[in-house]
Short mmCIF file of C-alpha atoms (C1' of nucleotides) in Angstrom, two decimals:
data_model
loop_
_atom_site.label_atom_id
_atom_site.label_comp_id
_atom_site.label_asym_id
_atom_site.label_seq_id
_atom_site.Cartn_x
_atom_site.Cartn_y
_atom_site.Cartn_z
CA UNK A 11 1.64 -1.98 8.06
CA UNK A 12 -0.77 -4.63 6.45
CA UNK A 13 -1.25 -2.47 3.33
CA UNK A 14 2.44 -2.15 2.73
CA UNK A 15 2.75 -5.99 3.16
CA UNK A 16 -0.10 -6.70 0.92
CA UNK A 17 1.69 -4.74 -1.87
CA UNK A 18 4.85 -6.20 -0.92
CA UNK A 19 3.24 -9.66 -1.52
CA UNK A 20 1.70 -8.80 -4.96
CA UNK A 21 4.96 -7.20 -6.15
CA UNK A 22 6.61 -10.47 -4.97
CA UNK A 23 4.67 -12.23 -7.93
CA UNK A 24 6.19 -9.84 -10.19
CA UNK A 25 6.95 -6.17 -11.36
CA UNK A 26 3.92 -3.92 -11.39
CA UNK A 27 2.96 -0.44 -11.91
CA UNK A 28 0.90 1.48 -9.14
CA UNK A 29 -1.98 1.23 -11.46
CA UNK A 30 -1.67 -2.51 -11.95
CA UNK A 31 -1.11 -2.99 -8.29
CA UNK A 32 -4.12 -1.10 -7.65
CA UNK A 33 -6.26 -3.16 -10.00
CA UNK A 34 -4.58 -6.41 -8.52
CA UNK A 35 -5.36 -5.31 -4.97
CA UNK A 36 -8.95 -4.65 -5.73
CA UNK A 37 -9.14 -7.91 -7.32
CA UNK A 38 -7.70 -9.94 -4.56
CA UNK A 39 -7.03 -8.40 -1.20
CA UNK A 40 -10.03 -5.91 -1.21
CA UNK A 41 -12.19 -8.25 0.72
CA UNK A 42 -10.16 -8.30 3.70
CA UNK A 43 -8.28 -4.89 3.48
CA UNK A 44 -9.33 -1.77 1.61
CA UNK A 45 -7.27 1.24 0.38
CA UNK A 46 -7.95 4.20 -1.65
CA UNK A 47 -6.00 4.49 -5.00
CA UNK A 48 -4.15 7.57 -3.64
CA UNK A 49 -3.02 5.68 -0.59
CA UNK A 50 -1.54 2.79 -2.66
CA UNK A 51 0.68 5.17 -4.65
CA UNK A 52 1.59 7.04 -1.52
CA UNK A 53 2.61 3.77 0.25
CA UNK A 54 4.66 2.69 -2.83
CA UNK A 55 6.68 5.90 -2.60
CA UNK A 56 7.19 5.12 1.17
CA UNK A 57 8.18 1.66 0.41
CA UNK A 58 10.77 2.61 -2.08
CA UNK A 59 12.19 5.12 0.41
CA UNK A 60 12.36 2.20 2.87
CA UNK A 61 14.55 0.36 0.34
CA UNK A 62 11.72 -2.36 0.00
CA UNK A 63 11.26 -1.57 -3.79
CA UNK A 64 12.98 0.04 -6.86
CA UNK A 65 11.26 1.74 -9.60
CA UNK A 66 11.92 2.83 -12.99
CA UNK A 67 10.14 4.78 -15.56
CA UNK A 68 8.78 2.99 -18.63
CA UNK A 69 8.27 5.25 -21.59
CA UNK A 70 5.45 4.43 -23.76
CA UNK A 71 4.22 5.99 -27.01
CA UNK A 72 0.66 4.74 -27.17
CA UNK A 73 -0.27 5.42 -23.52
CA UNK A 74 0.97 7.71 -20.47
CA UNK A 75 4.36 6.82 -19.04
CA UNK A 76 4.37 4.70 -16.13
CA UNK A 77 6.53 3.66 -13.14
CA UNK A 78 7.39 0.04 -12.73
CA UNK A 79 7.96 -1.22 -9.38
CA UNK A 80 10.16 -4.17 -8.40
CA UNK A 81 10.66 -5.75 -5.06
CA UNK A 82 14.14 -5.85 -3.56
CA UNK A 83 16.06 -8.27 -1.49
CA UNK A 84 15.22 -6.21 1.71
CA UNK A 85 11.59 -6.18 0.43
CA UNK A 86 11.39 -9.95 0.21
CA UNK A 87 13.04 -10.31 3.75
CA UNK A 88 10.55 -7.69 5.01
CA UNK A 89 7.64 -9.99 3.63
CA UNK A 90 8.95 -13.04 5.03
CA UNK A 91 9.52 -11.63 8.43
CA UNK A 92 6.19 -10.07 8.47
CA UNK A 93 4.47 -13.67 7.41
CA UNK A 94 6.48 -15.28 10.20
CA UNK A 95 5.61 -12.89 12.73
CA UNK A 96 2.92 -14.67 14.82
CA UNK A 97 1.66 -11.19 15.89
CA UNK A 98 -1.44 -9.88 17.24
CA UNK A 99 -3.23 -9.93 14.02
CA UNK A 100 -5.22 -12.91 14.79
CA UNK A 101 -7.66 -10.95 16.86
CA UNK A 102 -11.24 -11.45 16.49
CA UNK A 103 -12.43 -7.95 16.70
CA UNK A 104 -14.45 -6.72 13.61
CA UNK A 105 -14.88 -3.27 12.54
CA UNK A 106 -18.36 -2.60 11.72
CA UNK A 107 -20.34 0.64 11.90
CA UNK A 108 -23.39 -1.39 10.82
CA UNK A 109 -23.13 -3.54 14.03
CA UNK A 110 -22.93 -0.27 16.04
CA UNK A 111 -26.20 0.78 14.33
CA UNK A 112 -27.64 -2.30 15.28
CA UNK A 113 -26.42 -2.00 18.85
CA UNK A 114 -28.22 1.30 19.27
CA UNK A 115 -31.39 0.33 17.29
CA UNK A 116 -33.45 0.38 20.49
CA UNK A 117 -33.76 4.12 19.74
CA UNK A 118 -35.76 3.42 16.69
CA UNK A 119 -39.03 1.68 15.97
CA UNK A 120 -39.49 -1.91 14.83
CA UNK A 121 -40.46 -0.96 11.11
CA UNK A 122 -37.32 1.13 10.71
CA UNK A 123 -35.14 -1.53 11.98
CA UNK A 124 -36.66 -4.10 9.85
CA UNK A 125 -36.04 -1.89 6.90
CA UNK A 126 -32.43 -1.69 7.79
CA UNK A 127 -32.21 -5.38 8.43
CA UNK A 128 -33.64 -6.02 5.01
CA UNK A 129 -31.33 -3.81 3.30
CA UNK A 130 -28.52 -5.40 4.95
CA UNK A 131 -29.77 -8.90 3.76
CA UNK A 132 -29.96 -7.59 0.21
CA UNK A 133 -26.41 -6.59 0.64
CA UNK A 134 -25.58 -9.93 1.82
CA UNK A 135 -27.14 -11.61 -1.37
CA UNK A 136 -25.22 -9.14 -3.59
CA UNK A 137 -21.98 -10.01 -1.83
CA UNK A 138 -22.82 -13.80 -1.95
CA UNK A 139 -23.20 -13.32 -5.82
CA UNK A 140 -20.10 -11.51 -5.98
CA UNK A 141 -18.14 -14.24 -4.24
CA UNK A 142 -19.04 -16.70 -6.73
CA UNK A 143 -16.76 -14.87 -9.18
CA UNK A 144 -13.84 -15.39 -6.69
CA UNK A 145 -12.92 -18.85 -8.00
CA UNK A 146 -12.80 -17.52 -11.58
CA UNK A 147 -10.65 -14.58 -10.57
CA UNK A 148 -8.30 -17.08 -8.87
CA UNK A 149 -8.10 -19.21 -11.97
CA UNK A 150 -7.16 -16.09 -14.00
CA UNK A 151 -4.61 -14.90 -11.69
CA UNK A 152 -3.11 -18.31 -11.26
CA UNK A 153 -2.20 -18.93 -14.83
CA UNK A 154 -0.73 -15.45 -15.21
CA UNK A 155 1.30 -14.78 -12.07
CA UNK A 156 1.62 -17.91 -10.02
CA UNK A 157 1.57 -21.62 -8.97
CA UNK A 158 -0.90 -23.85 -7.56
CA UNK A 159 0.81 -23.53 -4.25
CA UNK A 160 -0.19 -19.76 -3.93
CA UNK A 161 -3.70 -20.45 -5.51
CA UNK A 162 -4.44 -22.96 -2.52
CA UNK A 163 -4.04 -20.11 0.13
CA UNK A 164 -6.06 -17.71 -2.16
CA UNK A 165 -8.66 -20.14 -2.00
CA UNK A 166 -8.57 -20.42 1.77
CA UNK A 167 -9.26 -16.68 1.96
CA UNK A 168 -12.03 -17.09 -0.68
CA UNK A 169 -13.62 -19.69 1.51
CA UNK A 170 -13.41 -17.48 4.49
CA UNK A 171 -15.29 -14.79 2.30
CA UNK A 172 -18.00 -17.18 1.32
CA UNK A 173 -18.45 -18.52 4.84
CA UNK A 174 -18.47 -14.90 6.15
CA UNK A 175 -21.14 -13.83 3.68
CA UNK A 176 -23.33 -16.94 4.36
CA UNK A 177 -23.05 -16.39 8.10
CA UNK A 178 -24.14 -12.78 7.84
CA UNK A 179 -27.15 -13.70 5.71
CA UNK A 180 -28.19 -16.53 8.11
CA UNK A 181 -27.78 -13.78 10.88
CA UNK A 182 -29.95 -11.37 9.01
CA UNK A 183 -32.70 -13.78 8.17
CA UNK A 184 -32.83 -14.95 11.81
CA UNK A 185 -32.77 -11.22 13.04
CA UNK A 186 -35.68 -10.41 10.64
CA UNK A 187 -37.70 -13.38 11.58
CA UNK A 188 -37.38 -12.70 15.25
CA UNK A 189 -38.16 -9.14 15.02
CA UNK A 190 -41.25 -9.90 12.79
CA UNK A 191 -42.68 -12.37 15.43
CA UNK A 192 -42.10 -9.83 18.16
CA UNK A 193 -44.30 -7.12 16.22
CA UNK B 22 -17.46 8.82 12.80
CA UNK B 23 -18.71 5.51 14.23
CA UNK B 24 -16.52 6.07 17.38
CA UNK B 25 -18.26 9.31 18.06
CA UNK B 26 -21.65 7.95 17.53
CA UNK B 27 -20.82 4.94 19.83
CA UNK B 28 -19.97 7.29 22.61
CA UNK B 29 -23.12 9.34 21.89
CA UNK B 30 -25.14 6.23 22.05
CA UNK B 31 -23.67 5.19 25.39
CA UNK B 32 -24.08 8.74 26.84
CA UNK B 33 -27.75 8.56 25.45
CA UNK B 34 -28.26 5.99 28.29
CA UNK B 35 -27.11 8.27 30.81
CA UNK B 36 -24.41 10.70 32.24
CA UNK B 37 -20.85 9.25 32.22
CA UNK B 38 -17.38 10.16 32.75
CA UNK B 39 -14.56 9.39 30.24
CA UNK B 40 -13.39 6.66 32.63
CA UNK B 41 -16.85 4.92 32.77
CA UNK B 42 -17.38 5.50 29.09
CA UNK B 43 -14.14 3.83 28.40
CA UNK B 44 -15.16 0.67 30.55
CA UNK B 45 -18.73 0.82 29.07
CA UNK B 46 -17.28 1.00 25.60
CA UNK B 47 -14.90 -1.86 26.27
CA UNK B 48 -17.70 -3.98 27.64
CA UNK B 49 -20.15 -3.58 24.93
CA UNK B 50 -19.01 -2.04 21.61
CA UNK B 51 -15.40 -3.30 21.59
CA UNK B 52 -16.27 -6.50 19.59
CA UNK B 53 -17.19 -4.43 16.57
CA UNK B 54 -15.28 -1.24 17.07
CA UNK B 55 -11.83 -0.76 18.86
CA UNK B 56 -10.52 2.49 20.38
CA UNK B 57 -7.55 3.44 22.60
CA UNK B 58 -8.61 5.03 25.98
CA UNK B 59 -6.68 8.26 24.84
CA UNK B 60 -8.68 8.52 21.74
CA UNK B 61 -11.97 8.19 23.69
CA UNK B 62 -11.06 11.19 25.78
CA UNK B 63 -10.07 12.99 22.60
CA UNK B 64 -13.25 12.29 20.96
CA UNK B 65 -15.15 13.38 24.03
CA UNK B 66 -13.45 16.78 23.90
CA UNK B 67 -14.06 17.14 20.22
CA UNK B 68 -17.78 16.31 20.52
CA UNK B 69 -18.24 18.75 23.38
CA UNK B 70 -16.74 21.43 20.93
CA UNK B 71 -19.34 20.40 18.36
CA UNK B 72 -22.08 20.90 20.93
CA UNK B 73 -22.98 17.18 21.21
CA UNK B 74 -22.15 16.93 24.71
CA UNK B 75 -21.65 19.25 27.77
CA UNK B 76 -19.53 18.49 30.81
CA UNK B 77 -18.94 19.52 34.35
CA UNK B 78 -16.22 18.59 36.96
CA UNK B 79 -17.32 16.63 39.99
CA UNK B 80 -15.25 17.03 42.78
CA UNK B 81 -14.48 14.11 45.00
CA UNK B 82 -12.77 13.72 48.37
CA UNK B 83 -11.98 10.05 48.24
CA UNK B 84 -11.05 9.78 44.57
CA UNK B 85 -9.63 12.11 41.98
CA UNK B 86 -12.01 14.54 40.42
CA UNK B 87 -13.74 13.67 37.26
CA UNK B 88 -15.57 15.26 34.36
CA UNK B 89 -18.97 14.11 33.87
CA UNK B 90 -20.38 14.35 30.37
CA UNK B 91 -24.08 14.53 29.37
CA UNK B 92 -25.60 14.42 25.80
CA UNK B 93 -27.39 17.45 24.59
CA UNK B 94 -30.36 17.84 22.38
CA UNK B 95 -28.08 18.34 19.32
CA UNK B 96 -26.27 15.28 20.40
CA UNK B 97 -29.36 13.31 20.61
CA UNK B 98 -30.40 14.57 17.03
CA UNK B 99 -27.09 13.76 15.56
CA UNK B 100 -27.48 10.27 17.15
CA UNK B 101 -30.66 9.88 15.50
CA UNK B 102 -29.55 11.00 12.27
CA UNK B 103 -26.77 8.62 12.15
CA UNK B 104 -28.96 5.74 13.12
CA UNK B 105 -31.41 6.68 10.31
CA UNK B 106 -28.73 7.09 7.67
CA UNK B 107 -28.96 4.32 5.53
CA UNK B 108 -25.27 4.74 4.44
CA UNK B 109 -22.45 2.67 2.92
CA UNK B 110 -21.80 1.06 6.42
CA UNK B 111 -23.40 -2.16 5.49
CA UNK B 112 -20.45 -3.11 3.56
CA UNK B 113 -19.18 -6.58 3.80
CA UNK B 114 -15.31 -5.94 3.74
CA UNK B 115 -13.51 -7.17 6.55
CA UNK B 116 -10.35 -5.74 7.75
CA UNK B 117 -7.92 -8.52 8.63
CA UNK B 118 -4.15 -8.59 8.64
CA UNK B 119 -4.53 -12.36 9.42
CA UNK B 120 -6.45 -13.14 6.12
CA UNK B 121 -3.78 -11.18 4.37
CA UNK B 122 -1.10 -13.30 5.90
CA UNK B 123 -2.95 -16.28 4.84
CA UNK B 124 -3.41 -15.13 1.40
CA UNK B 125 0.40 -14.97 0.91
CA UNK B 126 0.92 -17.96 2.83
CA UNK B 127 2.26 -19.92 -0.40
CA UNK B 128 5.53 -18.32 0.56
CA UNK B 129 5.90 -20.41 3.48
CA UNK B 130 6.07 -24.08 4.02
CA UNK B 131 2.98 -26.32 5.05
CA UNK B 132 4.26 -26.84 8.62
CA UNK B 133 4.57 -23.15 9.31
CA UNK B 134 1.25 -22.38 8.00
CA UNK B 135 -0.33 -25.34 10.11
CA UNK B 136 1.10 -23.85 13.16
CA UNK B 137 -0.22 -20.49 12.12
CA UNK B 138 -3.70 -21.75 11.54
CA UNK B 139 -3.59 -23.94 14.88
CA UNK B 140 -2.66 -20.79 16.65
CA UNK B 141 -5.57 -18.99 15.09
CA UNK B 142 -7.81 -21.97 16.06
CA UNK B 143 -6.89 -21.53 19.52
CA UNK B 144 -7.78 -17.90 19.47
CA UNK B 145 -11.19 -18.89 18.12
CA UNK B 146 -11.73 -21.07 21.09
CA UNK B 147 -10.68 -18.33 23.34
CA UNK B 148 -13.00 -15.94 21.68
CA UNK B 149 -15.82 -18.47 21.72
CA UNK B 150 -15.48 -18.66 25.53
CA UNK B 151 -15.48 -15.08 25.84
CA UNK B 152 -18.59 -14.80 23.87
CA UNK B 153 -20.39 -17.07 26.69
CA UNK B 154 -20.05 -13.94 28.92
CA UNK B 155 -21.83 -11.57 26.72
CA UNK B 156 -25.30 -12.69 27.87
CA UNK B 157 -24.36 -12.09 31.57
CA UNK B 158 -22.92 -8.69 30.70
CA UNK B 159 -26.20 -7.85 28.78
CA UNK B 160 -28.09 -8.86 31.95
CA UNK B 161 -25.99 -6.69 34.03
CA UNK B 162 -26.26 -3.53 31.87
CA UNK B 163 -29.71 -4.00 31.31
CA UNK B 164 -30.82 -3.69 34.81
CA UNK B 165 -28.44 -0.61 35.44
CA UNK B 166 -28.96 1.51 32.20
CA UNK B 167 -31.85 0.41 30.12
CA UNK B 168 -34.83 -1.47 29.18
CA UNK B 169 -35.66 -4.77 27.28
CA UNK B 170 -36.21 -2.95 24.08
CA UNK B 171 -32.36 -1.81 23.99
CA UNK B 172 -31.10 -5.13 25.21
CA UNK B 173 -33.02 -6.93 22.29
CA UNK B 174 -30.58 -5.21 19.95
CA UNK B 175 -27.59 -5.75 22.09
CA UNK B 176 -28.52 -9.33 21.82
CA UNK B 177 -28.68 -9.25 18.08
CA UNK B 178 -24.86 -8.03 17.97
CA UNK B 179 -24.10 -10.62 20.46
CA UNK B 180 -25.56 -13.22 18.09
CA UNK B 181 -23.41 -11.97 15.38
CA UNK B 182 -20.48 -12.20 17.58
CA UNK B 183 -21.28 -15.82 18.34
CA UNK B 184 -22.06 -16.71 14.77
CA UNK B 185 -18.84 -15.17 13.57
CA UNK B 186 -16.63 -17.11 15.99
CA UNK B 187 -18.18 -20.32 15.16
CA UNK B 188 -17.74 -19.47 11.51
CA UNK B 189 -14.04 -18.74 12.01
CA UNK B 190 -13.58 -21.90 14.06
CA UNK B 191 -15.24 -23.97 11.36
CA UNK B 192 -13.01 -22.46 8.72
CA UNK B 193 -10.07 -22.93 10.75
CA UNK B 194 -10.65 -26.63 11.27
CA UNK B 195 -11.59 -26.93 7.55
CA UNK B 196 -8.29 -25.49 6.52
CA UNK B 197 -6.08 -27.32 8.96
CA UNK B 198 -7.81 -30.64 7.75
CA UNK B 199 -7.30 -29.90 4.16
CA UNK B 200 -3.71 -28.75 4.55
CA UNK B 201 -2.97 -31.83 6.72
CA UNK B 202 -4.39 -34.24 4.05
CA UNK B 203 -2.36 -32.55 1.34
CA UNK B 204 0.89 -33.27 3.18
"C1'" DG C 22 -14.15 16.79 -34.15
"C1'" DT C 23 -15.69 15.83 -29.73
"C1'" DA C 24 -17.17 13.15 -25.90
"C1'" DT C 25 -15.90 9.09 -23.45
"C1'" DA C 26 -13.18 5.64 -21.60
"C1'" DA C 27 -9.01 3.69 -20.24
"C1'" DT C 28 -4.40 4.48 -18.58
"C1'" DA C 29 -1.53 6.60 -15.14
"C1'" DT C 30 -0.42 9.59 -11.25
"C1'" DT C 31 -0.54 13.18 -8.08
"C1'" DA C 32 -2.39 16.71 -4.70
"C1'" DT C 33 -4.43 18.18 -0.71
"C1'" DA C 34 -6.73 18.56 3.29
"C1'" DT C 35 -8.68 16.40 7.02
"C1'" DA C 36 -9.89 12.79 10.07
"C1'" DA C 37 -9.08 8.86 12.75
"C1'" DG C 38 -6.42 5.42 14.80
"C1'" DT C 39 -2.12 3.47 17.22
"C1'" DA C 40 1.16 3.18 20.71
"C1'" DT C 41 2.94 4.43 24.70
"C1'" DA C 42 3.71 6.55 28.77
"C1'" DA C 43 3.19 10.37 32.03
"C1'" DT C 44 0.58 12.43 35.72
"C1'" DA C 45 -2.21 12.52 39.75
"C1'" DT C 46 -5.07 10.83 44.02
"C1'" DA C 47 -6.43 7.79 47.48
"C1'" DA C 48 -7.47 3.23 49.25
"C1'" DA C 49 -6.35 -1.39 50.26
"C1'" DA C 50 -2.87 -5.06 50.62
"C1'" DC C 51 1.13 -6.91 52.19
"C1'" DG D 24 5.53 1.96 55.14
"C1'" DT D 25 5.74 0.45 50.50
"C1'" DT D 26 3.76 -1.58 46.79
"C1'" DT D 27 -0.14 -2.44 44.33
"C1'" DT D 28 -4.82 -1.57 42.54
"C1'" DA D 29 -8.36 1.35 41.10
"C1'" DT D 30 -9.58 5.64 39.61
"C1'" DA D 31 -9.41 9.57 36.37
"C1'" DT D 32 -7.17 12.07 32.59
"C1'" DT D 33 -3.63 14.00 29.53
"C1'" DA D 34 0.40 14.15 26.31
"C1'" DT D 35 2.93 13.38 22.34
"C1'" DA D 36 4.45 11.59 18.17
"C1'" DC D 37 3.33 9.29 14.51
"C1'" DT D 38 1.02 6.24 11.17
"C1'" DT D 39 -2.86 5.26 8.34
"C1'" DA D 40 -6.82 6.06 6.18
"C1'" DT D 41 -10.80 8.70 3.97
"C1'" DA D 42 -12.40 11.81 0.57
"C1'" DT D 43 -12.10 14.23 -3.21
"C1'" DA D 44 -10.32 15.96 -7.25
"C1'" DA D 45 -6.83 17.43 -10.32
"C1'" DT D 46 -3.79 16.42 -14.24
"C1'" DA D 47 -2.28 14.37 -18.32
"C1'" DT D 48 -1.91 11.08 -22.41
"C1'" DT D 49 -3.93 8.42 -26.21
"C1'" DA D 50 -7.47 5.34 -28.14
"C1'" DT D 51 -12.01 4.57 -29.44
"C1'" DA D 52 -16.51 5.33 -30.10
"C1'" DC D 53 -20.20 8.38 -32.01
#
DNA sequence: GTATAATATTATATAAGTATAATATAAAAC
DNA sequence: GTTTTATATTATACTTATATAATATTATAC
């Protein structure tokens, strides 16, 4: 239910359309949760059915009409309950098809694996560069939507992202070096 | 399709039953991929239908009968193809409901969030302790199933796990400290 | 005027995952 | 002798996610 609660959390900052939510989602939560645009719209409908949201059509002349969603009292309660639920969400498991490929890479030769790891390393660097923008993104959203209090926690997740990317890069460097030495 | 390919990879080491695969999976791939037992059996059936596996019933007197799976030539080709596919699997996205909770934790007070983070920290320590066993586990499997060549790559994924857990712990320590100072 | 981009949402099919429990056999422990 | 443990698989219902593309409106750029 994390996607639903992510959307609830964003709508808790203020009314938004599916289109705006999709953008906000991809600007903020996308590092630790991914969703297709179509799924976001689908979930919004489901959430309205659950009574967590209400919506109304906003007629526009200069652009297509849109549906504006608002969080309800029940939605706020649901969000709070979810935040307070010390659940089984602090698991350590990762889901990574890449690591699964690495696991079975004994089936391939060293050069192929070096290429794979170097490709991964490049992605690490790209991700690290992208992470540099998170602070700017937080600044931008803070002024629009929210307070320092919220932004502090956004920063914590951004820190996690940076640390993660750095860890991946170090791991890749190490793996590449070990493999090259073994050749 | 990562689950299917994980199972293929394990069966590539040798014939196994669903029961054995489930245990092998949970001993090895579970850190970076998770699956319900029932899903593993389901996938095995699907893979047989795809021609990647064959199976036969083994009659036992002392235990319930079992179905032994073997990888086919088509299965091996599929595995190789998957390993070689420089796909979009080296993404950086994580999927973490925990981080989503952190993101929205501005909705709660500092003490609640400290409790949450300390709870997470404990999980980090537990995970770090569990990681200590991975080397032993690799040793055990190496002698049974495979060669040094395979075990090297198993070790790379184990290193990733250790580095990840350490990174999480450091992050949590840092977050806890910052929060406590801000109070 | 026509192609493109931005806005805005919906459709459809399929695949994959979660949650939980039921079913069955036989050995071993108490 | 009854419970527990290990072995071994199946069933069922549901939820979530992926992949892809279709649809529609208007502004802007060329």
